[in-house]
Coordinates of C-alpha atoms in Angstrom, one line a residue:
M144 CA -17.2 -104.1 -4.8
A145 CA -18.6 -100.6 -5.2
L146 CA -17.1 -98.2 -7.7
V147 CA -16.8 -94.5 -6.6
D148 CA -17.0 -91.6 -9.0
A149 CA -13.8 -89.6 -8.5
Q150 CA -15.8 -86.4 -9.4
E151 CA -17.6 -86.6 -6.1
F152 CA -14.4 -85.7 -4.2
S153 CA -12.6 -82.3 -4.0
D154 CA -9.1 -81.5 -2.7
N155 CA -8.8 -79.3 0.3
I156 CA -6.5 -76.5 1.3
L157 CA -5.5 -76.5 5.0
C158 CA -4.5 -73.6 7.3
R159 CA -0.7 -73.6 7.9
D160 CA -1.3 -72.4 11.5
C161 CA -3.9 -74.8 12.8
G162 CA -4.5 -77.4 10.1
T163 CA -8.2 -76.7 9.7
Q164 CA -9.7 -77.0 6.2
I165 CA -10.2 -73.5 4.9
L166 CA -11.4 -74.2 1.4
S167 CA -12.0 -76.9 -1.2
S168 CA -10.7 -77.0 -4.7
D169 CA -14.2 -76.7 -6.2
T170 CA -14.5 -73.2 -4.7
I171 CA -11.3 -71.8 -6.3
I172 CA -12.1 -68.9 -8.8
S173 CA -10.1 -66.7 -11.0
K174 CA -10.6 -63.1 -9.8
S175 CA -7.9 -60.5 -10.6
S176 CA -6.8 -58.0 -8.1
A177 CA -5.5 -54.5 -9.1
A178 CA -3.1 -54.8 -6.2
S179 CA -1.2 -57.8 -7.7
L180 CA 2.3 -57.2 -8.9
Y181 CA 2.2 -60.2 -11.2
S182 CA -0.2 -63.0 -12.1
F183 CA 0.0 -66.3 -13.8
N184 CA -1.9 -69.5 -14.3
D185 CA -0.6 -72.6 -12.5
T186 CA -1.7 -76.2 -12.2
I187 CA -3.1 -77.1 -8.8
F188 CA -4.6 -80.4 -7.8
N189 CA -3.1 -82.2 -10.9
D190 CA -5.1 -80.5 -13.7
K191 CA -6.9 -77.4 -12.6
E192 CA -5.5 -74.1 -14.1
V193 CA -5.7 -71.6 -11.3
L194 CA -5.0 -67.8 -11.4
V195 CA -2.1 -67.2 -9.0
Q196 CA -1.3 -63.6 -8.1
L197 CA 1.7 -62.2 -6.4
L198 CA 1.0 -59.5 -3.8
V199 CA 3.6 -57.3 -2.2
R200 CA 3.4 -56.0 1.4
D201 CA 6.8 -54.2 1.5
L202 CA 10.1 -54.4 -0.3
F203 CA 10.9 -57.8 1.1
L204 CA 7.5 -59.5 1.7
Q205 CA 5.9 -61.0 -1.4
Y206 CA 3.4 -63.8 -1.3
P207 CA 1.3 -65.7 -3.9
I208 CA -2.5 -65.9 -3.4
I209 CA -5.4 -67.7 -5.0
T210 CA -9.0 -66.6 -4.7
S211 CA -12.0 -68.6 -3.6
S212 CA -15.8 -68.1 -3.7
E213 CA -16.1 -69.3 -0.1
S214 CA -13.8 -70.1 2.8
T215 CA -14.0 -71.1 6.5
C216 CA -10.9 -69.0 7.4
L217 CA -11.1 -67.0 10.6
G218 CA -8.8 -64.0 11.0
K219 CA -6.2 -64.1 13.7
G220 CA -4.0 -61.3 15.0
D221 CA -3.2 -58.6 12.5
F222 CA -5.1 -60.5 9.8

């Protein structure tokens, strides 16, 4: 029986539209945006404190974002 080091694995974030992996948890970084309305630290993937920022597009559209040092995301439409 082989033991596997859990540190070798990283969690993945998938695209809501197509299901493709767009980033892994080990590429998440904390980079503040001047455009954020509000920011806070949150626990993602059980123990990692991540900077989450709330961006506002108009009066009714607000969405939380996290930042990553790399991604495989490809823009689509009015991206």
